[in-house]
Coordinates of N, CA and C in Angstrom, one line a residue:
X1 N 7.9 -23.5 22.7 CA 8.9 -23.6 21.6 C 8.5 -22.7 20.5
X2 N 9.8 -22.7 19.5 CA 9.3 -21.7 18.2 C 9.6 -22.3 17.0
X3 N 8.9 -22.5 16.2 CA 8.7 -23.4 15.4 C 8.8 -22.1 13.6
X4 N 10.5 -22.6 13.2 CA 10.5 -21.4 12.3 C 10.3 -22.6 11.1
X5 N 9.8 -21.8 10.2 CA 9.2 -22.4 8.6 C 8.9 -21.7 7.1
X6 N 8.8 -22.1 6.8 CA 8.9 -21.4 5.3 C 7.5 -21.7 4.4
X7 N 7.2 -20.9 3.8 CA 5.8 -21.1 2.8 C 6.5 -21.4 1.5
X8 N 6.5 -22.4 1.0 CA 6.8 -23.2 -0.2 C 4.9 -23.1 -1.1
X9 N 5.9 -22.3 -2.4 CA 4.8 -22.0 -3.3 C 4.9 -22.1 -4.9
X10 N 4.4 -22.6 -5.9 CA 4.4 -22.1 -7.0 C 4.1 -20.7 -7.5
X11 N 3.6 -20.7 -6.9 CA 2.2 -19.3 -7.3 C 2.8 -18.4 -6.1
X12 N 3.5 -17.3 -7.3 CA 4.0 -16.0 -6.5 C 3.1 -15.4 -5.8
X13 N 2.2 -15.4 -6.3 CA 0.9 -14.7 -5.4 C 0.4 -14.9 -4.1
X14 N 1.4 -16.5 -3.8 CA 0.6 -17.1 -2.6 C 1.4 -15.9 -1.4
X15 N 2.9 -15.9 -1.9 CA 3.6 -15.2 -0.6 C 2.7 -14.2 -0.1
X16 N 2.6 -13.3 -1.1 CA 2.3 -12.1 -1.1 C 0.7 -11.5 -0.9
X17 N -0.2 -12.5 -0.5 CA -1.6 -12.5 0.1 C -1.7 -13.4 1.5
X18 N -0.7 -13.7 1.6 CA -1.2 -14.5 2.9 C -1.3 -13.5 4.2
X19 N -1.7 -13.6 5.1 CA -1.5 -13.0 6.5 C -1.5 -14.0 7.3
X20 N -0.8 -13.6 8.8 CA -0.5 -14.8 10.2 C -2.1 -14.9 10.4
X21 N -3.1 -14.7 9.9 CA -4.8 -15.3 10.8 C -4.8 -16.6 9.6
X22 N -4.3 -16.7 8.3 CA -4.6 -17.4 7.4 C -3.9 -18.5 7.5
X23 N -2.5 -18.3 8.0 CA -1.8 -19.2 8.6 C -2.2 -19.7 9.9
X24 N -2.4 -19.2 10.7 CA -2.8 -19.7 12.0 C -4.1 -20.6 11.5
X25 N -5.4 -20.5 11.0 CA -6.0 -21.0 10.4 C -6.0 -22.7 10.3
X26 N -4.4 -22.1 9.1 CA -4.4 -23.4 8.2 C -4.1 -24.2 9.5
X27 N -3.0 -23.7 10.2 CA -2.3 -25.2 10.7 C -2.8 -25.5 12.1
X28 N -4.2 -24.6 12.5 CA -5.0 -25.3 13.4 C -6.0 -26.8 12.8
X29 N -6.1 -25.8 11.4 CA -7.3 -26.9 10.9 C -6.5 -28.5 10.4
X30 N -4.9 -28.2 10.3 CA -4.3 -29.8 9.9 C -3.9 -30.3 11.5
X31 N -3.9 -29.7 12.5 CA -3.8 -29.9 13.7 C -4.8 -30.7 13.9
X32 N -5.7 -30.4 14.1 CA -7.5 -31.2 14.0 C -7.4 -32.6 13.3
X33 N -7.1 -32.2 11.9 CA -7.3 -33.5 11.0 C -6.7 -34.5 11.7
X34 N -5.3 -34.4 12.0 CA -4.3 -35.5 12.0 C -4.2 -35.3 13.3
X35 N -4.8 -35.0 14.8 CA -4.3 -35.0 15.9 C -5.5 -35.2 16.6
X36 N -7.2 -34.9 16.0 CA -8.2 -34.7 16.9 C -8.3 -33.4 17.5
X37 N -9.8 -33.8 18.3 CA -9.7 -32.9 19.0 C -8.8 -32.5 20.5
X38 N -8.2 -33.6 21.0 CA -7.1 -33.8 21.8 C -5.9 -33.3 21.3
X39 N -5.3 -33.2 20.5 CA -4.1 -32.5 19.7 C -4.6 -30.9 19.5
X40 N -5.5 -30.6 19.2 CA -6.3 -29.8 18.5 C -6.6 -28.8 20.4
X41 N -6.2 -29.3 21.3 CA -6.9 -28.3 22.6 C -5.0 -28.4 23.2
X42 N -4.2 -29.3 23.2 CA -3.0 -29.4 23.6 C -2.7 -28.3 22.8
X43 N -2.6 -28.1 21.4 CA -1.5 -26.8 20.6 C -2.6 -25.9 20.6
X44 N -3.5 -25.5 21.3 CA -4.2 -24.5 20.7 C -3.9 -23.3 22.2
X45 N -3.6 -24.3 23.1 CA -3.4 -23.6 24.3 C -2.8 -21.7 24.3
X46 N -1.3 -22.1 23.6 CA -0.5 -20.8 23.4 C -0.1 -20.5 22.4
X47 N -0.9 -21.9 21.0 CA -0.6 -21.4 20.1 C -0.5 -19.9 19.6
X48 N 0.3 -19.1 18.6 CA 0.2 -18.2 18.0 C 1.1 -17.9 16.9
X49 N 1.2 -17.3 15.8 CA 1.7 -16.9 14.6 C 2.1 -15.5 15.3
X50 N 3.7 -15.9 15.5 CA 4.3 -14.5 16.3 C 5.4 -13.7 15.1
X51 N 5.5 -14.4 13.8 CA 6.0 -13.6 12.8 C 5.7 -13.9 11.5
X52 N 5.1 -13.5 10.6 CA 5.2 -13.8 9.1 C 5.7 -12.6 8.0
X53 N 6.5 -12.9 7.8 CA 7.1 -11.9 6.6 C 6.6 -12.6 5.1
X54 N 5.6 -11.7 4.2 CA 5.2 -12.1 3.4 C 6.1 -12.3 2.1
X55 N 6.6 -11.2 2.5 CA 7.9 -11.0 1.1 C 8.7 -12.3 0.7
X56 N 9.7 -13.0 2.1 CA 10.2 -14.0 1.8 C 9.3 -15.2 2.1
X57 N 8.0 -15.5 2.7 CA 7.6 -16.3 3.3 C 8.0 -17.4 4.9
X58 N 8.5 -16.8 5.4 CA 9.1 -17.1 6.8 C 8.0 -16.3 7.5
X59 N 7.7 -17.8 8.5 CA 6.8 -18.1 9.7 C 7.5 -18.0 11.0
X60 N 7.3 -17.8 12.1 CA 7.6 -17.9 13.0 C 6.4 -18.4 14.1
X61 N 6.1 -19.7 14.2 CA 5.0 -20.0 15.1 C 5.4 -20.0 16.6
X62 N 4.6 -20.3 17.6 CA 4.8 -20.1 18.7 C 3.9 -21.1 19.5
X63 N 4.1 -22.7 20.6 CA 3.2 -23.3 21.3 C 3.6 -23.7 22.0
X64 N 3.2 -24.4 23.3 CA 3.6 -24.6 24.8 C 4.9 -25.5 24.2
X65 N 5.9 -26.1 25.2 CA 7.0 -26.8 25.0 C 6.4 -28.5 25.0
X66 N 5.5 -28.2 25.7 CA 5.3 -30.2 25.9 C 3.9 -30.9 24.6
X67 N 3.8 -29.4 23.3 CA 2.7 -29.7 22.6 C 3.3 -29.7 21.1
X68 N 4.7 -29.2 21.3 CA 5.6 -28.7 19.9 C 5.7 -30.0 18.7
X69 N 5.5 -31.2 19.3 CA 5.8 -32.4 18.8 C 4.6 -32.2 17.9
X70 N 3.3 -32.2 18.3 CA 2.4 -32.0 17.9 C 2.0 -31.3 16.4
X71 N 2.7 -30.2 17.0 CA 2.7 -28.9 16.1 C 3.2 -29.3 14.6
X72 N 4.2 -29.7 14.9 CA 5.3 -30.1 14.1 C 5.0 -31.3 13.1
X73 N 4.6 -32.5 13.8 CA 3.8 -34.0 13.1 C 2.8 -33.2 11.9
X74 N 1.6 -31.9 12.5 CA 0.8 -31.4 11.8 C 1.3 -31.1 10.7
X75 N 2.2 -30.2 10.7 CA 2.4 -29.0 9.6 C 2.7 -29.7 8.0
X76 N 3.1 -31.2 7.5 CA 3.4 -31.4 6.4 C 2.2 -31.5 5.7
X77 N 0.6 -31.1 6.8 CA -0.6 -31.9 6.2 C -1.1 -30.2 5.8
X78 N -0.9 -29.2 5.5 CA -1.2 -28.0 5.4 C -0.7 -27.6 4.1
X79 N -1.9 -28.1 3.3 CA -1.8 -28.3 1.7 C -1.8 -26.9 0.9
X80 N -2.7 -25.9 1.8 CA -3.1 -24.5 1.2 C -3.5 -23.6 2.3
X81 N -3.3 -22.7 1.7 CA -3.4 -21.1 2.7 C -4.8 -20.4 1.8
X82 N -5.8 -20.2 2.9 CA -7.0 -19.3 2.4 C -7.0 -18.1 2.9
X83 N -6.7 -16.7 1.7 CA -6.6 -15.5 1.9 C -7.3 -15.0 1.2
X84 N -8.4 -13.7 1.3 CA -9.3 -13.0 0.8 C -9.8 -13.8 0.1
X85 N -10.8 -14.9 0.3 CA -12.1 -15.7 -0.5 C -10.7 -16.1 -1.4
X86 N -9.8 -16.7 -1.4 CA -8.8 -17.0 -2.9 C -8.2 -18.1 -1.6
X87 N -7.7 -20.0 -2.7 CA -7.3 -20.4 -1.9 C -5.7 -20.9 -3.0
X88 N -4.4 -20.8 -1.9 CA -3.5 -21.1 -2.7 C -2.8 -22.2 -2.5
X89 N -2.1 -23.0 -3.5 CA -1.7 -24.3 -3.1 C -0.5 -23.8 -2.7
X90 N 0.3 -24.5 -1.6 CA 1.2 -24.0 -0.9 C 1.6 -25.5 0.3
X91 N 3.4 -25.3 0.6 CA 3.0 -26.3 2.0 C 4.5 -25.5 3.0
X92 N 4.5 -25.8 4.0 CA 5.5 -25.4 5.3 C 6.4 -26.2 5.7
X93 N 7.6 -25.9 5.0 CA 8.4 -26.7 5.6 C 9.4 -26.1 6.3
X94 N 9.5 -26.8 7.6 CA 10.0 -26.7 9.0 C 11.4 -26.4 8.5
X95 N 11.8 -25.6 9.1 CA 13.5 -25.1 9.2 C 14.2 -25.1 10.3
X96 N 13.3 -24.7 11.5 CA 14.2 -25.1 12.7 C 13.2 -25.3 14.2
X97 N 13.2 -25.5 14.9 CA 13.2 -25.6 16.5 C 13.8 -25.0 17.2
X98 N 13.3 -24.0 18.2 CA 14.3 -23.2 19.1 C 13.2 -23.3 20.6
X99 N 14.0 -23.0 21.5 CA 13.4 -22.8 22.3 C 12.8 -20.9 22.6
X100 N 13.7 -20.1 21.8 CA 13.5 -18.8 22.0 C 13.4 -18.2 20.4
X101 N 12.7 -17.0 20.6 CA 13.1 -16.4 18.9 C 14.3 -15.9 18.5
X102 N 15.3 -15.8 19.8 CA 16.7 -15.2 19.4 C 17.1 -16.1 18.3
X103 N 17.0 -17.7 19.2 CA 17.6 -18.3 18.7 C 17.3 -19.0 17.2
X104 N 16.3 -19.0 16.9 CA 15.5 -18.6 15.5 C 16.0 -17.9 14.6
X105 N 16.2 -16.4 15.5 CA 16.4 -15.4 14.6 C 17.9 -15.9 14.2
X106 N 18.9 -16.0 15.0 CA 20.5 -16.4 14.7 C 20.8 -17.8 13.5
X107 N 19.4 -18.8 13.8 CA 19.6 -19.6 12.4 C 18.8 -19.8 11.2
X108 N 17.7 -18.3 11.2 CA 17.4 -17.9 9.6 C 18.4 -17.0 9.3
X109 N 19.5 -16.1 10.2 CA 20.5 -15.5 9.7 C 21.5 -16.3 9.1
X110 N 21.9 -17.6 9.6 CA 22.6 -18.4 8.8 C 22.0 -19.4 7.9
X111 N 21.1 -19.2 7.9 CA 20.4 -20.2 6.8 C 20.0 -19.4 5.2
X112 N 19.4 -18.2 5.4 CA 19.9 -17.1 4.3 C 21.0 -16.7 4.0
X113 N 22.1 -16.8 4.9 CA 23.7 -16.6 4.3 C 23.9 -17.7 3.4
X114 N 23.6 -19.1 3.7 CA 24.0 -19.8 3.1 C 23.1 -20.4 1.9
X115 N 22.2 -19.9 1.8 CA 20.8 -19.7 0.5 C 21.7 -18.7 -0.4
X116 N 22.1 -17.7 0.2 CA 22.7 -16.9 -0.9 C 24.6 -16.8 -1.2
X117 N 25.0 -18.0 -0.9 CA 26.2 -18.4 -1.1 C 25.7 -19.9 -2.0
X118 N 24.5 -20.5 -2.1 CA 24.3 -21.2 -2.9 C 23.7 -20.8 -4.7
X119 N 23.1 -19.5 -4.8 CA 22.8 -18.2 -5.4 C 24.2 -17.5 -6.1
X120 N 25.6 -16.9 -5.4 CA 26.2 -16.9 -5.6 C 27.4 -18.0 -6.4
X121 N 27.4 -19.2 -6.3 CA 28.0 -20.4 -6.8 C 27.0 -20.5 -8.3
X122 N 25.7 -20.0 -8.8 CA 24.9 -20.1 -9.8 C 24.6 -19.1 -10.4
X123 N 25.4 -18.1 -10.4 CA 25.4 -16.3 -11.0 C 25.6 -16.9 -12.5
X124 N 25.2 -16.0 -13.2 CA 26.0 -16.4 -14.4 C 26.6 -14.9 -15.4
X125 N 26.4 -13.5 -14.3 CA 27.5 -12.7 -14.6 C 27.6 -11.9 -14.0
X126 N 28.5 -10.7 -14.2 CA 29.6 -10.4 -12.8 C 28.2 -9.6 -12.2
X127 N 27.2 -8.6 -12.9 CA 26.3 -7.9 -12.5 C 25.6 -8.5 -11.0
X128 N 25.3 -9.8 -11.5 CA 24.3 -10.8 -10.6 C 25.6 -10.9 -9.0
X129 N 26.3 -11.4 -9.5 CA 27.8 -11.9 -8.4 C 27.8 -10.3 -7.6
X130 N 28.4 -9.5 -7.9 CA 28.1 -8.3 -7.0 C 26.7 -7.9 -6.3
X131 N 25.9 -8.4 -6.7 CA 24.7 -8.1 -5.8 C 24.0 -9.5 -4.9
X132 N 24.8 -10.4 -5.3 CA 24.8 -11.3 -4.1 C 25.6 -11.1 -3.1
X133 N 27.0 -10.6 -3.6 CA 28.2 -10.7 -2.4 C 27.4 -9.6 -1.5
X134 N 27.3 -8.7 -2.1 CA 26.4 -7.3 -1.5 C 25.4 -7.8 -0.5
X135 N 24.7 -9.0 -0.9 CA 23.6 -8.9 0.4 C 24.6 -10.4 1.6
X136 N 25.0 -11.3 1.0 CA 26.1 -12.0 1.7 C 26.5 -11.1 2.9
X137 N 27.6 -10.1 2.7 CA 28.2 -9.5 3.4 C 27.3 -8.3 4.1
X138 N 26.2 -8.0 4.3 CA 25.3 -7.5 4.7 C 24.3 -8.5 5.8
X139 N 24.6 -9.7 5.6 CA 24.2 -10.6 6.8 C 24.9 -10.9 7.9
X140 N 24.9 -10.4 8.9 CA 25.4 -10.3 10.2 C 24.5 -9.9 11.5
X141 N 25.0 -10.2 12.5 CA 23.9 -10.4 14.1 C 24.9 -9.6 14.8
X142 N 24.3 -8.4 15.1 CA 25.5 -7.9 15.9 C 24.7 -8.1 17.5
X143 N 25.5 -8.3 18.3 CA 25.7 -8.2 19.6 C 25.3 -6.8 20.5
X144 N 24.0 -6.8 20.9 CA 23.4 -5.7 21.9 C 23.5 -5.9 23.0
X145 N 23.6 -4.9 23.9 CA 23.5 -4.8 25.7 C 22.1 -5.1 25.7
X146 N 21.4 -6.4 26.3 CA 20.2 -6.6 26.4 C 19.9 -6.0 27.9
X147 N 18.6 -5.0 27.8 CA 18.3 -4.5 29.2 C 17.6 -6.0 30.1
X148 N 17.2 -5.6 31.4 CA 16.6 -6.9 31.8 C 15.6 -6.9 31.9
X149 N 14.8 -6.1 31.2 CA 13.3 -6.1 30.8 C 12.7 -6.9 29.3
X150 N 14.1 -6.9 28.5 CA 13.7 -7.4 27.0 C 13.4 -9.0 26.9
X151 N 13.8 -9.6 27.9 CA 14.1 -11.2 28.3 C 13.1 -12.2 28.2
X152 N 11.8 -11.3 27.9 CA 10.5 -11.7 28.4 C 10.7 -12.9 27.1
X153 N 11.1 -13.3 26.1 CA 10.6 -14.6 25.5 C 12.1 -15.4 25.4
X154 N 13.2 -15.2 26.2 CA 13.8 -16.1 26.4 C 14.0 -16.8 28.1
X155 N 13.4 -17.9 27.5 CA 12.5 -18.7 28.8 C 13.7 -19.8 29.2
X156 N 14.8 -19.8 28.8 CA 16.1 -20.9 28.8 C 15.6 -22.4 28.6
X157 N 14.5 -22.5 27.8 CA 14.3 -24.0 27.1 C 14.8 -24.3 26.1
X158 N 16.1 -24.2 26.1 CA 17.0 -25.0 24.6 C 16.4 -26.6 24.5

């Protein structure tokens, strides 16, 4: 399963120092806390941090299908991210469950459209409103001929 999430932060700095080992890190060590060492060998199997974009803070985790529960119970206990000897208060909150990253990818595409149609409704002049509609209408998934070599992480576990 793929487990997409967001880094919730006060501290702008937190986005923009973290890396996926810091993250992987954190949410093995709240894995532990709150699951043991039995929780702690179940998600650790295939765990991985298969995307982090620091700019927006969007995670993309990655662990076996029958340990996701796991994964998931952990992540509200992941208080802070430790990057370069600096620790930031921060926490992950879960946005979706997929079985593949297409399908991840298809509902942070709709979940940012509709982040910035809520952005849009709170403009407060025309300046701001044209460079929302601008990225608005610049959100779209277009439709590719997938070869049958690219398939390798859609496994058909919806």
């Amino acid at each position: 399963r793929y487990v997409l999430c967001e880094v919730v932060s006060e501290d702008p700095r937190c986005r923009q120092c973290i890396e996926d080992r810091a993250v992987g890190l954190a949410v093995r060590d709240a894995i532990g806390r709150v699951h043991g060492d039995y929780g702690l060998a179940c998600c650790s199997i295939s765990f991985t941090v298969k995307y982090l974009n620091a700019y927006t803070g969007t995670v993309l985790l990655r662990c076996r299908k029958d340990s996701y529960r796991l994964l998931c119970s952990a992540l509200p206990f992941v208080r802070q991210l430790e990057s370069r000897n600096q620790r930031y208060p921060c926490f992950l909150n879960t946005l979706h469950v997929g079985g593949t990253i297409r399908t991840c990818q298809k509902f942070l595409i709709q979940y940012n459209r509709r982040q910035l149609l809520m952005l849009l409704q709170n403009c407060t002049n025309e300046e701001e409103r044209r460079c929302i509609q601008k990225s608005v209408l610049s959100c779209f998934l277009t439709e590719e001929q997938s070869q049958s070599g690219d398939e390798e992480d859609d496994d058909g576990t919806e």
